[in-house]
Amino acid sequence: LHYQKRHRRKKMALKEESVRVNPKLLYPNPFPAVLPPVKWMICLALISCCLYYNNFKSFTRGLIASLMHAILEYWSTGYQAVHPDGSTSWSWSSPNRAPHHTTWEQFFVNLAFLPFFLDGYAQLIDNEYLRILLFPLHVWSIELVEGYLLYFLYGRNPAWIYHGKLAFFHGNITLAKTLEWWGYGLMFELLFVGWLFPTTESWEEKFWYLREDL
């Protein structure tokens, strides 16, 4: 038990080291101070608005997307080297690699908004090649909405933060991940549009209580 606690403290120290050693990596809160209860009331209102326009099928798709992103993020963060300016790059053997990690804040904010963003994106753009091409813009729009909501609630973004010359909007987005987001776009097209969307839409025929016209 003592070893587990010590190992956990070491992982947290490595995770926060790049921010602690360089105060310049901290972004200022763009929002004025608001009482926490008011923040959470506004947050719940926004989430309710998003869920109001969704149904069980789109919520299921958002849940699966949130779980997949959490798994991919946990795996990928352990193979990213942290540079002095706070930026990261892929590395399999660097001693400056960050520990594997993800956050509950990331999962729940994705769960709140991805049902709305994923369905809306698929409906907005009909061409599959154009969806893949524009997917980085789609991800950045999600990161801006979710990131600034977290800034408003916490005074910072506890889920993710980008640094370096290619990071913008208080570290909520970075152009350095453009190739990675194109890969996400390909995965979205193959797994979600090609398989998950048709599968969940067919539930209306199998489960009569999921029909929207009832």
Short mmCIF file of C-alpha atoms in Angstrom, two decimals:
data_model
loop_
_atom_site.label_atom_id
_atom_site.label_comp_id
_atom_site.label_asym_id
_atom_site.label_seq_id
_atom_site.Cartn_x
_atom_site.Cartn_y
_atom_site.Cartn_z
CA LEU A 1 0.00 0.00 0.00
CA HIS A 2 2.84 2.37 0.85
CA TYR A 3 4.47 1.64 -2.52
CA GLN A 4 1.20 2.32 -4.36
CA LYS A 5 0.78 5.69 -2.63
CA ARG A 6 4.38 6.65 -3.36
CA HIS A 7 4.03 5.58 -7.00
CA ARG A 8 0.79 7.58 -7.32
CA ARG A 9 2.43 10.71 -5.86
CA LYS A 10 5.35 10.31 -8.26
CA LYS A 11 3.02 10.09 -11.27
CA MET A 12 1.14 13.21 -10.20
CA ALA A 13 4.42 15.07 -9.70
CA LEU A 14 5.60 14.14 -13.20
CA LYS A 15 2.25 15.16 -14.66
CA GLU A 16 2.42 18.65 -13.15
CA GLU A 17 6.18 19.21 -13.35
CA SER A 18 6.19 21.15 -16.63
CA VAL A 19 3.75 23.69 -15.20
CA ARG A 20 5.34 23.99 -11.75
CA VAL A 21 8.88 24.65 -12.94
CA ASN A 22 7.86 27.40 -15.35
CA PRO A 23 5.14 29.83 -14.20
CA LYS A 24 5.01 31.28 -17.70
CA LEU A 25 3.21 28.12 -18.80
CA LEU A 26 0.17 29.05 -16.72
CA TYR A 27 -2.63 30.74 -18.66
CA PRO A 28 -4.71 33.47 -16.98
CA ASN A 29 -8.40 32.83 -16.43
CA PRO A 30 -10.28 34.76 -19.17
CA PHE A 31 -13.46 34.92 -17.08
CA PRO A 32 -14.26 37.07 -14.03
CA ALA A 33 -14.67 35.38 -10.67
CA VAL A 34 -18.19 34.04 -10.18
CA LEU A 35 -19.65 32.24 -7.19
CA PRO A 36 -19.25 28.44 -7.65
CA PRO A 37 -23.01 27.66 -7.30
CA VAL A 38 -23.77 30.11 -10.11
CA LYS A 39 -21.14 28.48 -12.30
CA TRP A 40 -22.55 25.01 -11.78
CA MET A 41 -26.10 26.22 -12.44
CA ILE A 42 -25.01 27.70 -15.75
CA CYS A 43 -23.10 24.51 -16.56
CA LEU A 44 -26.13 22.32 -15.87
CA ALA A 45 -28.31 24.62 -17.97
CA LEU A 46 -25.91 24.33 -20.94
CA ILE A 47 -25.73 20.55 -20.61
CA SER A 48 -29.51 20.31 -20.40
CA CYS A 49 -29.85 22.38 -23.57
CA CYS A 50 -27.48 20.03 -25.39
CA LEU A 51 -29.22 16.88 -24.16
CA TYR A 52 -32.66 18.32 -24.92
CA TYR A 53 -31.92 18.10 -28.65
CA ASN A 54 -30.68 14.53 -28.41
CA ASN A 55 -32.19 11.13 -27.82
CA PHE A 56 -31.06 7.81 -26.40
CA LYS A 57 -29.32 6.77 -29.62
CA SER A 58 -27.23 9.92 -29.96
CA PHE A 59 -26.42 9.84 -26.23
CA THR A 60 -25.18 6.25 -26.65
CA ARG A 61 -22.95 7.35 -29.53
CA GLY A 62 -21.59 10.18 -27.37
CA LEU A 63 -20.95 7.78 -24.49
CA ILE A 64 -19.01 5.39 -26.74
CA ALA A 65 -17.03 8.29 -28.20
CA SER A 66 -16.20 9.59 -24.71
CA LEU A 67 -14.99 6.17 -23.57
CA MET A 68 -12.91 5.67 -26.71
CA HIS A 69 -11.28 9.08 -26.35
CA ALA A 70 -10.49 8.40 -22.67
CA ILE A 71 -8.79 5.11 -23.60
CA LEU A 72 -6.85 6.66 -26.49
CA GLU A 73 -5.80 9.64 -24.40
CA TYR A 74 -4.65 7.45 -21.50
CA TRP A 75 -2.56 5.33 -23.88
CA SER A 76 -1.10 8.16 -25.96
CA THR A 77 -0.10 10.50 -23.13
CA GLY A 78 2.45 7.97 -21.91
CA TYR A 79 4.34 8.22 -25.20
CA GLN A 80 4.66 11.99 -25.39
CA ALA A 81 7.82 13.82 -24.37
CA VAL A 82 7.34 17.13 -22.52
CA HIS A 83 9.63 19.94 -23.75
CA PRO A 84 10.81 22.98 -21.71
CA ASP A 85 8.21 25.25 -23.34
CA GLY A 86 5.45 22.86 -22.29
CA SER A 87 4.80 21.48 -25.77
CA THR A 88 4.80 17.73 -26.39
CA SER A 89 5.90 15.40 -29.15
CA TRP A 90 5.61 11.67 -29.75
CA SER A 91 8.43 9.66 -28.21
CA TRP A 92 8.73 5.98 -27.31
CA SER A 93 11.90 6.20 -25.21
CA SER A 94 12.44 9.77 -24.01
CA PRO A 95 13.12 10.10 -20.24
CA ASN A 96 10.89 13.20 -20.25
CA ARG A 97 7.79 11.25 -21.17
CA ALA A 98 4.65 12.10 -19.21
CA PRO A 99 2.84 9.31 -17.32
CA HIS A 100 -0.27 7.73 -18.80
CA HIS A 101 -3.25 9.77 -17.68
CA THR A 102 -6.69 11.10 -18.45
CA THR A 103 -9.22 13.04 -16.34
CA TRP A 104 -12.81 12.69 -15.21
CA GLU A 105 -13.37 16.31 -16.25
CA GLN A 106 -12.44 15.36 -19.81
CA PHE A 107 -14.79 12.37 -19.80
CA PHE A 108 -17.83 14.16 -18.41
CA VAL A 109 -17.52 17.28 -20.53
CA ASN A 110 -17.23 15.04 -23.60
CA LEU A 111 -20.26 13.08 -22.45
CA ALA A 112 -22.23 16.31 -22.20
CA PHE A 113 -21.35 17.74 -25.61
CA LEU A 114 -20.25 14.95 -27.97
CA PRO A 115 -23.80 13.61 -28.58
CA PHE A 116 -24.65 17.05 -29.94
CA PHE A 117 -21.40 17.67 -31.85
CA LEU A 118 -21.03 14.23 -33.47
CA ASP A 119 -24.60 13.96 -34.75
CA GLY A 120 -24.62 17.57 -35.85
CA TYR A 121 -21.35 17.21 -37.76
CA ALA A 122 -22.54 14.10 -39.61
CA GLN A 123 -25.79 15.82 -40.56
CA LEU A 124 -24.18 19.10 -41.53
CA ILE A 125 -21.66 17.65 -44.03
CA ASP A 126 -22.85 14.92 -46.40
CA ASN A 127 -19.55 14.18 -48.17
CA GLU A 128 -17.36 11.67 -46.29
CA TYR A 129 -14.08 13.01 -47.73
CA LEU A 130 -14.98 16.56 -46.78
CA ARG A 131 -15.86 15.40 -43.25
CA ILE A 132 -12.38 13.89 -42.85
CA LEU A 133 -10.70 16.96 -44.34
CA LEU A 134 -12.52 19.37 -42.03
CA PHE A 135 -12.39 17.18 -38.93
CA PRO A 136 -9.54 19.16 -37.28
CA LEU A 137 -11.75 22.26 -37.45
CA HIS A 138 -14.52 20.23 -35.87
CA VAL A 139 -12.25 19.08 -33.02
CA TRP A 140 -11.01 22.61 -32.41
CA SER A 141 -14.58 23.88 -32.16
CA ILE A 142 -15.31 21.17 -29.56
CA GLU A 143 -12.14 22.03 -27.63
CA LEU A 144 -13.02 25.73 -27.60
CA VAL A 145 -16.54 25.15 -26.26
CA GLU A 146 -15.51 22.55 -23.68
CA GLY A 147 -12.23 24.25 -22.77
CA TYR A 148 -13.72 27.66 -22.04
CA LEU A 149 -16.57 26.06 -20.10
CA LEU A 150 -13.96 24.37 -17.88
CA TYR A 151 -12.11 27.70 -17.53
CA PHE A 152 -15.36 29.27 -16.42
CA LEU A 153 -16.06 26.54 -13.87
CA TYR A 154 -12.55 25.94 -12.49
CA GLY A 155 -10.60 29.06 -13.37
CA ARG A 156 -8.34 26.79 -15.45
CA ASN A 157 -8.63 23.82 -17.77
CA PRO A 158 -8.03 20.71 -15.64
CA ALA A 159 -8.72 18.31 -18.52
CA TRP A 160 -6.05 19.33 -21.04
CA ILE A 161 -3.73 22.22 -21.81
CA TYR A 162 -1.54 22.90 -24.83
CA HIS A 163 1.69 24.91 -24.91
CA GLY A 164 4.14 26.05 -27.52
CA LYS A 165 4.04 28.38 -30.50
CA LEU A 166 1.16 26.50 -32.13
CA ALA A 167 -1.15 26.69 -29.09
CA PHE A 168 -3.91 29.31 -29.10
CA PHE A 169 -6.96 30.46 -27.12
CA HIS A 170 -5.50 30.00 -23.63
CA GLY A 171 -4.05 26.63 -24.57
CA ASN A 172 -7.41 25.10 -25.51
CA ILE A 173 -6.33 24.20 -29.05
CA THR A 174 -3.06 23.55 -30.87
CA LEU A 175 -2.24 23.27 -34.56
CA ALA A 176 0.43 20.70 -33.70
CA LYS A 177 -2.25 18.00 -33.45
CA THR A 178 -3.69 18.54 -36.93
CA LEU A 179 -2.43 15.18 -38.23
CA GLU A 180 -3.73 13.43 -35.14
CA TRP A 181 -7.18 14.98 -35.62
CA TRP A 182 -7.22 13.84 -39.25
CA GLY A 183 -6.64 10.33 -37.90
CA TYR A 184 -9.58 10.85 -35.57
CA GLY A 185 -11.62 11.96 -38.59
CA LEU A 186 -10.80 8.74 -40.43
CA MET A 187 -11.75 6.72 -37.35
CA PHE A 188 -14.99 8.71 -37.03
CA GLU A 189 -15.86 7.94 -40.63
CA LEU A 190 -15.07 4.22 -40.45
CA LEU A 191 -16.36 3.36 -36.98
CA PHE A 192 -19.10 5.87 -36.32
CA VAL A 193 -20.59 6.84 -39.67
CA GLY A 194 -19.89 3.44 -41.23
CA TRP A 195 -20.95 1.21 -38.33
CA LEU A 196 -22.22 2.84 -35.13
CA PHE A 197 -24.69 5.26 -36.71
CA PRO A 198 -26.50 2.56 -38.77
CA THR A 199 -26.43 0.15 -35.81
CA THR A 200 -28.03 2.57 -33.36
CA GLU A 201 -30.57 3.76 -35.93
CA SER A 202 -31.72 0.15 -36.40
CA TRP A 203 -32.61 -0.04 -32.70
CA GLU A 204 -35.99 1.52 -33.48
CA GLU A 205 -36.96 -1.64 -35.36
CA LYS A 206 -35.76 -3.97 -32.59
CA PHE A 207 -36.88 -1.98 -29.55
CA TRP A 208 -40.26 -0.33 -30.06
CA TYR A 209 -39.89 1.92 -26.96
CA LEU A 210 -36.98 3.78 -28.62
CA ARG A 211 -39.12 4.97 -31.51
CA GLU A 212 -39.27 8.76 -31.64
CA ASP A 213 -42.82 8.88 -33.02
CA LEU A 214 -44.32 7.24 -29.91
#
